[in-house]
C-alpha positions as YAML, in Angstrom:
chain: A
units: angstrom
residues:
- id: 1
  name: UNK
  ca: [-17.82, -13.64, -15.55]
- id: 2
  name: UNK
  ca: [-14.71, -11.66, -14.90]
- id: 3
  name: UNK
  ca: [-12.48, -12.85, -12.40]
- id: 4
  name: UNK
  ca: [-12.30, -10.97, -9.04]
- id: 5
  name: UNK
  ca: [-8.53, -9.61, -8.55]
- id: 6
  name: UNK
  ca: [-6.85, -10.08, -5.15]
- id: 7
  name: UNK
  ca: [-7.00, -6.93, -3.18]
- id: 8
  name: UNK
  ca: [-3.69, -5.14, -3.04]
- id: 9
  name: UNK
  ca: [-4.14, -3.16, 0.06]
- id: 10
  name: UNK
  ca: [-4.04, -6.73, 1.90]
- id: 11
  name: UNK
  ca: [-0.81, -8.30, 0.40]
- id: 12
  name: UNK
  ca: [1.60, -8.10, -2.46]
- id: 13
  name: UNK
  ca: [0.60, -10.22, -5.55]
- id: 14
  name: UNK
  ca: [3.54, -12.86, -7.08]
- id: 15
  name: UNK
  ca: [3.01, -14.43, -9.95]
- id: 16
  name: UNK
  ca: [5.01, -17.88, -10.07]
- id: 17
  name: UNK
  ca: [5.28, -19.80, -13.59]
- id: 18
  name: UNK
  ca: [6.67, -23.14, -13.55]
- id: 19
  name: UNK
  ca: [5.73, -26.42, -15.52]
- id: 20
  name: UNK
  ca: [6.40, -28.69, -12.63]
- id: 21
  name: UNK
  ca: [3.69, -29.13, -9.89]
- id: 22
  name: UNK
  ca: [6.07, -29.69, -7.27]
- id: 23
  name: UNK
  ca: [7.89, -26.60, -7.84]
- id: 24
  name: UNK
  ca: [4.41, -24.60, -7.91]
- id: 25
  name: UNK
  ca: [3.51, -26.18, -4.64]
- id: 26
  name: UNK
  ca: [6.89, -25.83, -2.86]
- id: 27
  name: UNK
  ca: [6.84, -21.82, -3.74]
- id: 28
  name: UNK
  ca: [3.14, -21.54, -3.23]
- id: 29
  name: UNK
  ca: [3.01, -22.62, 0.60]
- id: 30
  name: UNK
  ca: [6.30, -20.70, 1.24]
- id: 31
  name: UNK
  ca: [4.85, -17.47, -0.20]
- id: 32
  name: UNK
  ca: [1.68, -17.80, 1.15]
- id: 33
  name: UNK
  ca: [3.13, -18.60, 4.86]
- id: 34
  name: UNK
  ca: [5.47, -15.25, 4.22]
- id: 35
  name: UNK
  ca: [2.11, -12.99, 3.80]
- id: 36
  name: UNK
  ca: [1.95, -13.11, -0.04]
- id: 37
  name: UNK
  ca: [-0.93, -13.47, -2.48]
- id: 38
  name: UNK
  ca: [-0.01, -16.00, -4.77]
- id: 39
  name: UNK
  ca: [-1.22, -16.65, -8.48]
- id: 40
  name: UNK
  ca: [0.36, -19.47, -10.76]
- id: 41
  name: UNK
  ca: [0.78, -20.28, -14.25]
- id: 42
  name: UNK
  ca: [2.04, -23.55, -15.84]
- id: 43
  name: UNK
  ca: [3.18, -22.32, -19.41]
- id: 44
  name: UNK
  ca: [4.40, -19.22, -21.34]
- id: 45
  name: UNK
  ca: [0.92, -18.34, -22.58]
- id: 46
  name: UNK
  ca: [-0.71, -18.75, -19.36]
- id: 47
  name: UNK
  ca: [1.78, -16.72, -17.50]
- id: 48
  name: UNK
  ca: [1.31, -13.71, -20.03]
- id: 49
  name: UNK
  ca: [-2.56, -13.87, -19.75]
- id: 50
  name: UNK
  ca: [-2.33, -13.65, -15.68]
- id: 51
  name: UNK
  ca: [0.35, -10.88, -15.68]
- id: 52
  name: UNK
  ca: [-1.77, -8.81, -18.01]
- id: 53
  name: UNK
  ca: [-5.03, -9.38, -16.39]
- id: 54
  name: UNK
  ca: [-3.65, -8.90, -12.35]
- id: 55
  name: UNK
  ca: [-0.58, -6.86, -13.04]
- id: 56
  name: UNK
  ca: [1.45, -8.69, -10.08]
- id: 57
  name: UNK
  ca: [4.06, -7.11, -7.97]
- id: 58
  name: UNK
  ca: [6.53, -9.32, -9.14]
- id: 59
  name: UNK
  ca: [7.09, -12.84, -11.17]
- id: 60
  name: UNK
  ca: [9.21, -15.65, -10.39]
- id: 61
  name: UNK
  ca: [9.65, -17.14, -13.72]
- id: 62
  name: UNK
  ca: [11.24, -20.59, -14.88]
- id: 63
  name: UNK
  ca: [13.60, -20.03, -17.38]
- id: 64
  name: UNK
  ca: [13.05, -23.68, -18.98]
- id: 65
  name: UNK
  ca: [9.69, -24.83, -20.20]
- id: 66
  name: UNK
  ca: [7.95, -26.52, -22.96]
- id: 67
  name: UNK
  ca: [6.64, -24.39, -25.80]
- id: 68
  name: UNK
  ca: [7.20, -20.82, -25.00]
- id: 69
  name: UNK
  ca: [10.36, -20.64, -22.74]
- id: 70
  name: UNK
  ca: [10.84, -17.85, -19.96]
- id: 71
  name: UNK
  ca: [12.91, -15.81, -21.67]
- id: 72
  name: UNK
  ca: [10.33, -15.56, -24.38]
- id: 73
  name: UNK
  ca: [7.77, -14.57, -21.69]
- id: 74
  name: UNK
  ca: [9.88, -12.11, -20.32]
- id: 75
  name: UNK
  ca: [10.59, -10.23, -23.45]
- id: 76
  name: UNK
  ca: [7.03, -10.29, -24.07]
- id: 77
  name: UNK
  ca: [6.32, -8.61, -20.71]
- id: 78
  name: UNK
  ca: [8.82, -6.06, -20.75]
- id: 79
  name: UNK
  ca: [7.67, -5.08, -24.24]
- id: 80
  name: UNK
  ca: [4.23, -4.05, -22.84]
- id: 81
  name: UNK
  ca: [3.80, -1.11, -21.30]
- id: 82
  name: UNK
  ca: [1.34, -2.21, -18.96]
- id: 83
  name: UNK
  ca: [3.73, -4.67, -17.83]
- id: 84
  name: UNK
  ca: [7.23, -3.49, -18.32]
- id: 85
  name: UNK
  ca: [7.61, -2.27, -14.86]
- id: 86
  name: UNK
  ca: [7.19, -5.64, -13.03]
- id: 87
  name: UNK
  ca: [10.04, -7.17, -11.71]
- id: 88
  name: UNK
  ca: [11.26, -10.57, -13.04]
- id: 89
  name: UNK
  ca: [13.08, -13.09, -11.13]
- id: 90
  name: UNK
  ca: [14.19, -16.24, -12.93]
- id: 91
  name: UNK
  ca: [14.48, -19.66, -11.78]
- id: 92
  name: UNK
  ca: [16.90, -21.87, -13.48]
- id: 93
  name: UNK
  ca: [19.04, -24.98, -13.11]
- id: 94
  name: UNK
  ca: [21.23, -23.20, -16.01]
- id: 95
  name: UNK
  ca: [23.90, -21.69, -14.21]
- id: 96
  name: UNK
  ca: [26.28, -21.54, -17.20]
- id: 97
  name: UNK
  ca: [27.31, -17.87, -18.23]
- id: 98
  name: UNK
  ca: [25.48, -17.64, -21.26]
- id: 99
  name: UNK
  ca: [22.02, -18.55, -19.87]
- id: 100
  name: UNK
  ca: [22.44, -15.98, -16.69]
- id: 101
  name: UNK
  ca: [23.37, -13.52, -19.50]
- id: 102
  name: UNK
  ca: [20.28, -14.27, -21.32]
- id: 103
  name: UNK
  ca: [18.06, -13.91, -18.33]
- id: 104
  name: UNK
  ca: [19.44, -10.56, -17.82]
- id: 105
  name: UNK
  ca: [19.22, -9.67, -21.46]
- id: 106
  name: UNK
  ca: [15.37, -10.96, -21.55]
- id: 107
  name: UNK
  ca: [14.74, -8.40, -18.83]
- id: 108
  name: UNK
  ca: [15.26, -10.16, -15.37]
- id: 109
  name: UNK
  ca: [16.47, -8.27, -12.32]
- id: 110
  name: UNK
  ca: [17.74, -11.52, -10.67]
- id: 111
  name: UNK
  ca: [17.96, -15.30, -10.69]
- id: 112
  name: UNK
  ca: [17.54, -18.36, -8.50]
- id: 113
  name: UNK
  ca: [19.00, -21.74, -8.99]
- id: 114
  name: UNK
  ca: [17.59, -25.09, -8.91]
- id: 115
  name: UNK
  ca: [16.81, -27.05, -6.72]
- id: 116
  name: UNK
  ca: [14.66, -24.13, -5.07]
- id: 117
  name: UNK
  ca: [15.52, -22.82, -1.53]
- id: 118
  name: UNK
  ca: [12.31, -21.15, -0.34]
- id: 119
  name: UNK
  ca: [14.28, -18.89, 2.03]
- id: 120
  name: UNK
  ca: [16.81, -17.61, -0.74]
- id: 121
  name: UNK
  ca: [13.95, -17.33, -3.03]
- id: 122
  name: UNK
  ca: [12.23, -14.86, -0.15]
- id: 123
  name: UNK
  ca: [15.36, -12.92, 0.45]
- id: 124
  name: UNK
  ca: [15.68, -12.30, -3.02]
- id: 125
  name: UNK
  ca: [12.40, -11.36, -3.55]
- id: 126
  name: UNK
  ca: [12.40, -8.74, -0.41]
- id: 127
  name: UNK
  ca: [15.15, -6.66, -2.38]
- id: 128
  name: UNK
  ca: [13.26, -5.98, -5.63]
- id: 129
  name: UNK
  ca: [9.89, -5.96, -4.03]
- id: 130
  name: UNK
  ca: [10.48, -2.44, -2.22]
- id: 131
  name: UNK
  ca: [11.10, -1.00, -5.03]
- id: 132
  name: UNK
  ca: [8.46, -2.82, -6.83]
- id: 133
  name: UNK
  ca: [6.11, -1.19, -4.05]
- id: 134
  name: UNK
  ca: [7.53, 2.01, -4.16]
- id: 135
  name: UNK
  ca: [7.02, 2.15, -8.04]
- id: 136
  name: UNK
  ca: [3.37, 1.28, -7.91]
- id: 137
  name: UNK
  ca: [2.75, 3.82, -5.30]
- id: 138
  name: UNK
  ca: [4.23, 6.55, -7.05]
- id: 139
  name: UNK
  ca: [2.36, 5.47, -10.43]
- id: 140
  name: UNK
  ca: [-1.05, 5.35, -8.18]
- id: 141
  name: UNK
  ca: [-0.05, 8.82, -6.81]
- id: 142
  name: UNK
  ca: [0.19, 10.41, -10.16]
- id: 143
  name: UNK
  ca: [-3.11, 8.76, -10.99]
- id: 144
  name: UNK
  ca: [-4.78, 9.79, -8.32]
- id: 145
  name: UNK
  ca: [-4.55, 13.37, -8.93]
- id: 146
  name: UNK
  ca: [-5.07, 13.18, -12.90]
- id: 147
  name: UNK
  ca: [-1.33, 13.23, -13.85]
- id: 148
  name: UNK
  ca: [-1.35, 10.55, -16.15]
- id: 149
  name: UNK
  ca: [1.97, 9.57, -17.53]
- id: 150
  name: UNK
  ca: [4.23, 8.05, -20.07]
- id: 151
  name: UNK
  ca: [7.56, 7.07, -20.75]
- id: 152
  name: UNK
  ca: [8.28, 6.88, -24.79]
- id: 153
  name: UNK
  ca: [11.35, 5.65, -26.34]
- id: 154
  name: UNK
  ca: [11.87, 6.68, -29.68]
- id: 155
  name: UNK
  ca: [14.10, 6.04, -32.20]
- id: 156
  name: UNK
  ca: [17.10, 8.85, -33.22]
- id: 157
  name: UNK
  ca: [14.93, 10.61, -35.87]
- id: 158
  name: UNK
  ca: [11.69, 10.21, -33.72]
- id: 159
  name: UNK
  ca: [10.00, 8.40, -36.87]
- id: 160
  name: UNK
  ca: [8.80, 5.72, -34.69]
- id: 161
  name: UNK
  ca: [8.18, 5.45, -30.91]
- id: 162
  name: UNK
  ca: [6.69, 3.26, -28.28]
- id: 163
  name: UNK
  ca: [5.35, 3.49, -24.87]
- id: 164
  name: UNK
  ca: [7.94, 2.19, -22.30]
- id: 165
  name: UNK
  ca: [5.29, 2.26, -19.41]
- id: 166
  name: UNK
  ca: [2.12, 3.97, -18.72]
- id: 167
  name: UNK
  ca: [0.21, 4.31, -15.84]
- id: 168
  name: UNK
  ca: [-3.33, 3.33, -15.88]
- id: 169
  name: UNK
  ca: [-4.96, 6.62, -16.40]
- id: 170
  name: UNK
  ca: [-2.38, 6.97, -19.36]
- id: 171
  name: UNK
  ca: [-3.30, 4.18, -21.06]
- id: 172
  name: UNK
  ca: [-6.94, 4.87, -20.38]
- id: 173
  name: UNK
  ca: [-6.39, 8.38, -22.24]
- id: 174
  name: UNK
  ca: [-4.58, 7.31, -24.74]
- id: 175
  name: UNK
  ca: [-7.33, 4.81, -26.04]
- id: 176
  name: UNK
  ca: [-10.03, 7.34, -25.40]
- id: 177
  name: UNK
  ca: [-8.38, 9.90, -27.56]
- id: 178
  name: UNK
  ca: [-6.27, 8.17, -30.07]
- id: 179
  name: UNK
  ca: [-7.68, 4.45, -30.11]
- id: 180
  name: UNK
  ca: [-4.16, 3.71, -29.54]
- id: 181
  name: UNK
  ca: [-3.25, 0.11, -28.93]
- id: 182
  name: UNK
  ca: [-0.83, -0.57, -26.32]
- id: 183
  name: UNK
  ca: [2.27, 0.47, -26.60]
- id: 184
  name: UNK
  ca: [1.98, 2.21, -29.43]
- id: 185
  name: UNK
  ca: [2.23, 6.15, -30.07]
- id: 186
  name: UNK
  ca: [0.29, 8.11, -32.07]
- id: 187
  name: UNK
  ca: [1.55, 10.25, -35.10]
- id: 188
  name: UNK
  ca: [0.15, 13.15, -33.61]
- id: 189
  name: UNK
  ca: [2.61, 12.68, -30.52]
- id: 190
  name: UNK
  ca: [5.60, 11.78, -32.82]
- id: 191
  name: UNK
  ca: [5.29, 14.82, -34.82]
- id: 192
  name: UNK
  ca: [4.99, 17.30, -31.54]
- id: 193
  name: UNK
  ca: [8.17, 15.45, -30.25]
- id: 194
  name: UNK
  ca: [9.89, 16.05, -33.07]
- id: 195
  name: UNK
  ca: [8.78, 19.38, -33.23]
- id: 196
  name: UNK
  ca: [10.54, 20.04, -29.60]
- id: 197
  name: UNK
  ca: [13.66, 18.06, -30.39]
- id: 198
  name: UNK
  ca: [13.95, 20.48, -33.53]
- id: 199
  name: UNK
  ca: [12.97, 24.08, -31.89]
- id: 200
  name: UNK
  ca: [15.13, 23.29, -28.75]
- id: 201
  name: UNK
  ca: [12.97, 25.83, -26.92]
- id: 202
  name: UNK
  ca: [10.94, 25.68, -23.87]
- id: 203
  name: UNK
  ca: [8.69, 22.73, -24.51]
- id: 204
  name: UNK
  ca: [4.95, 23.55, -25.32]
- id: 205
  name: UNK
  ca: [2.17, 21.42, -24.61]
- id: 206
  name: UNK
  ca: [-0.05, 19.56, -27.34]
- id: 207
  name: UNK
  ca: [-3.66, 20.11, -26.81]
- id: 208
  name: UNK
  ca: [-5.73, 17.16, -28.46]
- id: 209
  name: UNK
  ca: [-9.42, 18.41, -28.75]
- id: 210
  name: UNK
  ca: [-12.12, 15.59, -29.28]
- id: 211
  name: UNK
  ca: [-15.62, 17.11, -29.09]
- id: 212
  name: UNK
  ca: [-15.99, 19.14, -25.59]
- id: 213
  name: UNK
  ca: [-12.88, 17.18, -24.27]
- id: 214
  name: UNK
  ca: [-9.46, 18.56, -24.47]
- id: 215
  name: UNK
  ca: [-6.31, 16.32, -23.52]
- id: 216
  name: UNK
  ca: [-3.28, 18.39, -22.84]
- id: 217
  name: UNK
  ca: [0.33, 16.70, -23.08]
- id: 218
  name: UNK
  ca: [3.59, 18.53, -21.46]
- id: 219
  name: UNK
  ca: [6.74, 17.23, -21.73]
- id: 220
  name: UNK
  ca: [8.48, 16.80, -18.25]
- id: 221
  name: UNK
  ca: [12.18, 15.63, -18.56]
- id: 222
  name: UNK
  ca: [14.36, 13.11, -20.63]
- id: 223
  name: UNK
  ca: [14.63, 10.17, -18.19]
- id: 224
  name: UNK
  ca: [17.88, 8.45, -17.35]
- id: 225
  name: UNK
  ca: [17.65, 6.02, -20.35]
- id: 226
  name: UNK
  ca: [17.17, 9.02, -22.49]
- id: 227
  name: UNK
  ca: [13.26, 8.30, -22.79]
- id: 228
  name: UNK
  ca: [10.46, 11.07, -23.33]
- id: 229
  name: UNK
  ca: [8.58, 11.68, -20.01]
- id: 230
  name: UNK
  ca: [5.46, 12.85, -21.07]
- id: 231
  name: UNK
  ca: [2.33, 14.17, -18.68]
- id: 232
  name: UNK
  ca: [-1.34, 14.12, -19.78]
- id: 233
  name: UNK
  ca: [-4.05, 15.76, -18.38]
- id: 234
  name: UNK
  ca: [-7.78, 16.01, -19.26]
- id: 235
  name: UNK
  ca: [-9.31, 19.50, -19.47]
- id: 236
  name: UNK
  ca: [-12.98, 19.58, -18.81]
- id: 237
  name: UNK
  ca: [-15.81, 20.00, -16.53]
- id: 238
  name: UNK
  ca: [-15.74, 16.27, -15.27]
- id: 239
  name: UNK
  ca: [-11.76, 16.53, -14.96]
- id: 240
  name: UNK
  ca: [-11.82, 19.66, -12.66]
- id: 241
  name: UNK
  ca: [-14.72, 18.16, -10.65]
- id: 242
  name: UNK
  ca: [-12.79, 15.18, -10.15]
- id: 243
  name: UNK
  ca: [-9.73, 17.23, -9.10]
- id: 244
  name: UNK
  ca: [-11.78, 18.99, -6.32]
- id: 245
  name: UNK
  ca: [-13.16, 15.62, -5.19]
- id: 246
  name: UNK
  ca: [-9.60, 14.15, -4.78]
- id: 247
  name: UNK
  ca: [-7.96, 17.18, -3.26]
- id: 248
  name: UNK
  ca: [-10.36, 17.90, -0.57]
- id: 249
  name: UNK
  ca: [-12.18, 14.44, -0.27]
- id: 250
  name: UNK
  ca: [-15.32, 15.95, -1.58]
- id: 251
  name: UNK
  ca: [-18.52, 13.40, -2.41]
- id: 252
  name: UNK
  ca: [-19.28, 14.04, -6.37]
- id: 253
  name: UNK
  ca: [-22.28, 16.32, -5.40]
- id: 254
  name: UNK
  ca: [-20.09, 18.55, -2.97]
- id: 255
  name: UNK
  ca: [-17.17, 18.73, -5.87]
- id: 256
  name: UNK
  ca: [-19.76, 19.80, -8.37]
- id: 257
  name: UNK
  ca: [-21.16, 22.60, -6.14]
- id: 258
  name: UNK
  ca: [-17.79, 23.56, -5.17]
- id: 259
  name: UNK
  ca: [-16.73, 23.79, -9.10]
- id: 260
  name: UNK
  ca: [-19.92, 25.76, -10.09]
- id: 261
  name: UNK
  ca: [-19.36, 28.19, -7.07]
- id: 262
  name: UNK
  ca: [-15.91, 28.99, -8.43]
- id: 263
  name: UNK
  ca: [-17.33, 29.70, -11.81]
- id: 264
  name: UNK
  ca: [-19.34, 32.43, -9.89]
- id: 265
  name: UNK
  ca: [-22.75, 30.62, -10.22]
- id: 266
  name: UNK
  ca: [-25.22, 31.32, -7.43]
- id: 267
  name: UNK
  ca: [-26.86, 28.79, -5.27]
- id: 268
  name: UNK
  ca: [-30.14, 29.19, -7.86]
- id: 269
  name: UNK
  ca: [-28.07, 29.05, -10.59]
- id: 270
  name: UNK
  ca: [-25.79, 25.69, -9.47]
- id: 271
  name: UNK
  ca: [-29.68, 24.31, -8.36]
- id: 272
  name: UNK
  ca: [-30.82, 24.89, -11.74]
- id: 273
  name: UNK
  ca: [-27.59, 23.20, -13.20]
- id: 274
  name: UNK
  ca: [-27.63, 19.92, -10.80]
- id: 275
  name: UNK
  ca: [-31.30, 20.10, -10.52]
- id: 276
  name: UNK
  ca: [-31.31, 20.85, -6.60]
- id: 277
  name: UNK
  ca: [-32.99, 23.39, -4.99]
- id: 278
  name: UNK
  ca: [-31.14, 26.44, -3.47]
- id: 279
  name: UNK
  ca: [-31.60, 25.16, 0.00]
- id: 280
  name: UNK
  ca: [-29.96, 21.62, -1.08]
- id: 281
  name: UNK
  ca: [-27.08, 23.90, -2.67]
- id: 282
  name: UNK
  ca: [-26.26, 25.55, 0.67]
- id: 283
  name: UNK
  ca: [-26.43, 22.73, 2.54]
- id: 284
  name: UNK
  ca: [-23.74, 21.05, 0.43]
- id: 285
  name: UNK
  ca: [-21.69, 24.44, 0.50]
- id: 286
  name: UNK
  ca: [-21.57, 24.21, 4.06]
- id: 287
  name: UNK
  ca: [-20.50, 20.65, 4.23]
- id: 288
  name: UNK
  ca: [-17.76, 22.16, 1.69]
- id: 289
  name: UNK
  ca: [-16.58, 25.00, 3.90]
- id: 290
  name: UNK
  ca: [-16.20, 22.58, 6.76]
- id: 291
  name: UNK
  ca: [-13.65, 20.17, 4.81]
- id: 292
  name: UNK
  ca: [-11.77, 23.16, 3.51]
- id: 293
  name: UNK
  ca: [-11.89, 24.81, 6.67]
- id: 294
  name: UNK
  ca: [-12.95, 28.10, 5.68]
- id: 295
  name: UNK
  ca: [-15.96, 30.21, 6.51]
- id: 296
  name: UNK
  ca: [-17.21, 32.09, 3.24]
- id: 297
  name: UNK
  ca: [-17.59, 31.56, -0.41]
- id: 298
  name: UNK
  ca: [-14.87, 33.54, -1.63]
- id: 299
  name: UNK
  ca: [-12.41, 31.74, 0.59]
- id: 300
  name: UNK
  ca: [-13.61, 28.47, -0.72]
- id: 301
  name: UNK
  ca: [-13.38, 29.72, -4.14]
- id: 302
  name: UNK
  ca: [-9.75, 31.18, -3.49]
- id: 303
  name: UNK
  ca: [-8.74, 27.91, -1.95]
- id: 304
  name: UNK
  ca: [-9.99, 25.77, -4.64]
- id: 305
  name: UNK
  ca: [-8.72, 27.77, -7.41]
- id: 306
  name: UNK
  ca: [-5.18, 27.79, -5.84]
- id: 307
  name: UNK
  ca: [-5.23, 24.12, -5.16]
- id: 308
  name: UNK
  ca: [-6.38, 22.75, -8.65]
- id: 309
  name: UNK
  ca: [-4.42, 25.07, -10.89]
- id: 310
  name: UNK
  ca: [-1.16, 23.40, -8.85]
- id: 311
  name: UNK
  ca: [-2.60, 19.88, -10.31]
- id: 312
  name: UNK
  ca: [-2.87, 21.48, -13.65]
- id: 313
  name: UNK
  ca: [-6.64, 20.94, -13.99]
- id: 314
  name: UNK
  ca: [-8.16, 24.01, -14.01]
- id: 315
  name: UNK
  ca: [-9.22, 26.15, -17.24]
- id: 316
  name: UNK
  ca: [-10.60, 29.37, -15.58]
- id: 317
  name: UNK
  ca: [-13.75, 30.69, -14.90]
- id: 318
  name: UNK
  ca: [-16.47, 31.04, -17.40]
...
């Protein structure tokens, strides 16, 4: 049975990793009282499994544990695009310079020393949680409008590359179109990036065709870390309908009716396509006009085409 994940709209999610039960209990109680949802793990393997399943907003990670230590846990989380963005605060009794350097080198953003003081831990978390929350909202907003985004770190010759981070929709599209494992960059994409780097001209999109669907990849910019920032959008009837739904807060059927209306289909045509009567189609269009704030079919079509073209999901009447 699939585990039920916590509701992110209720509270932020913290993963606490420590092999000492007293430390887990101390932090769990303090974080719970502060309004956080808390998950715990007692070893490195469990921490990675929990992080991949729940994608916490922040990880409090014990540096020294039997078996896989916290430094290796952090390196593995940083190496995976689905968890690379999660801030990690190390908890350690090791304050020598080399251990602090090791914590940051493994991908930590901060550290607290043991014995743990819950108020200090909460104060350190607050600083990093705000950035993590903003980043999560930005990724969710990109996905909500069909803007699947991926940052690719490539070697100097672009002979190989890996995804530094991906939005959830980007991971789904990479799997669907390339059967690509997490973090891997398909050869087809690397060849495209090599050509862009060699030409030095206005970046041209890469179109990947799979049966009736098309995936269009566009290079947006290079990041501050000199990674390639790529945006993907799916071009299909389904993608356009989904964009209309999201943009205008329509039901699925209203989105379908508006889509075919923009395509120039009559109410009878739309009814035949969707298996509805022309009268039902007319009723759906009335609801659409009301939600779009227009009074005519032409006005609705013009507004729909304008908005969805801005989002890059429209591929014209036909």
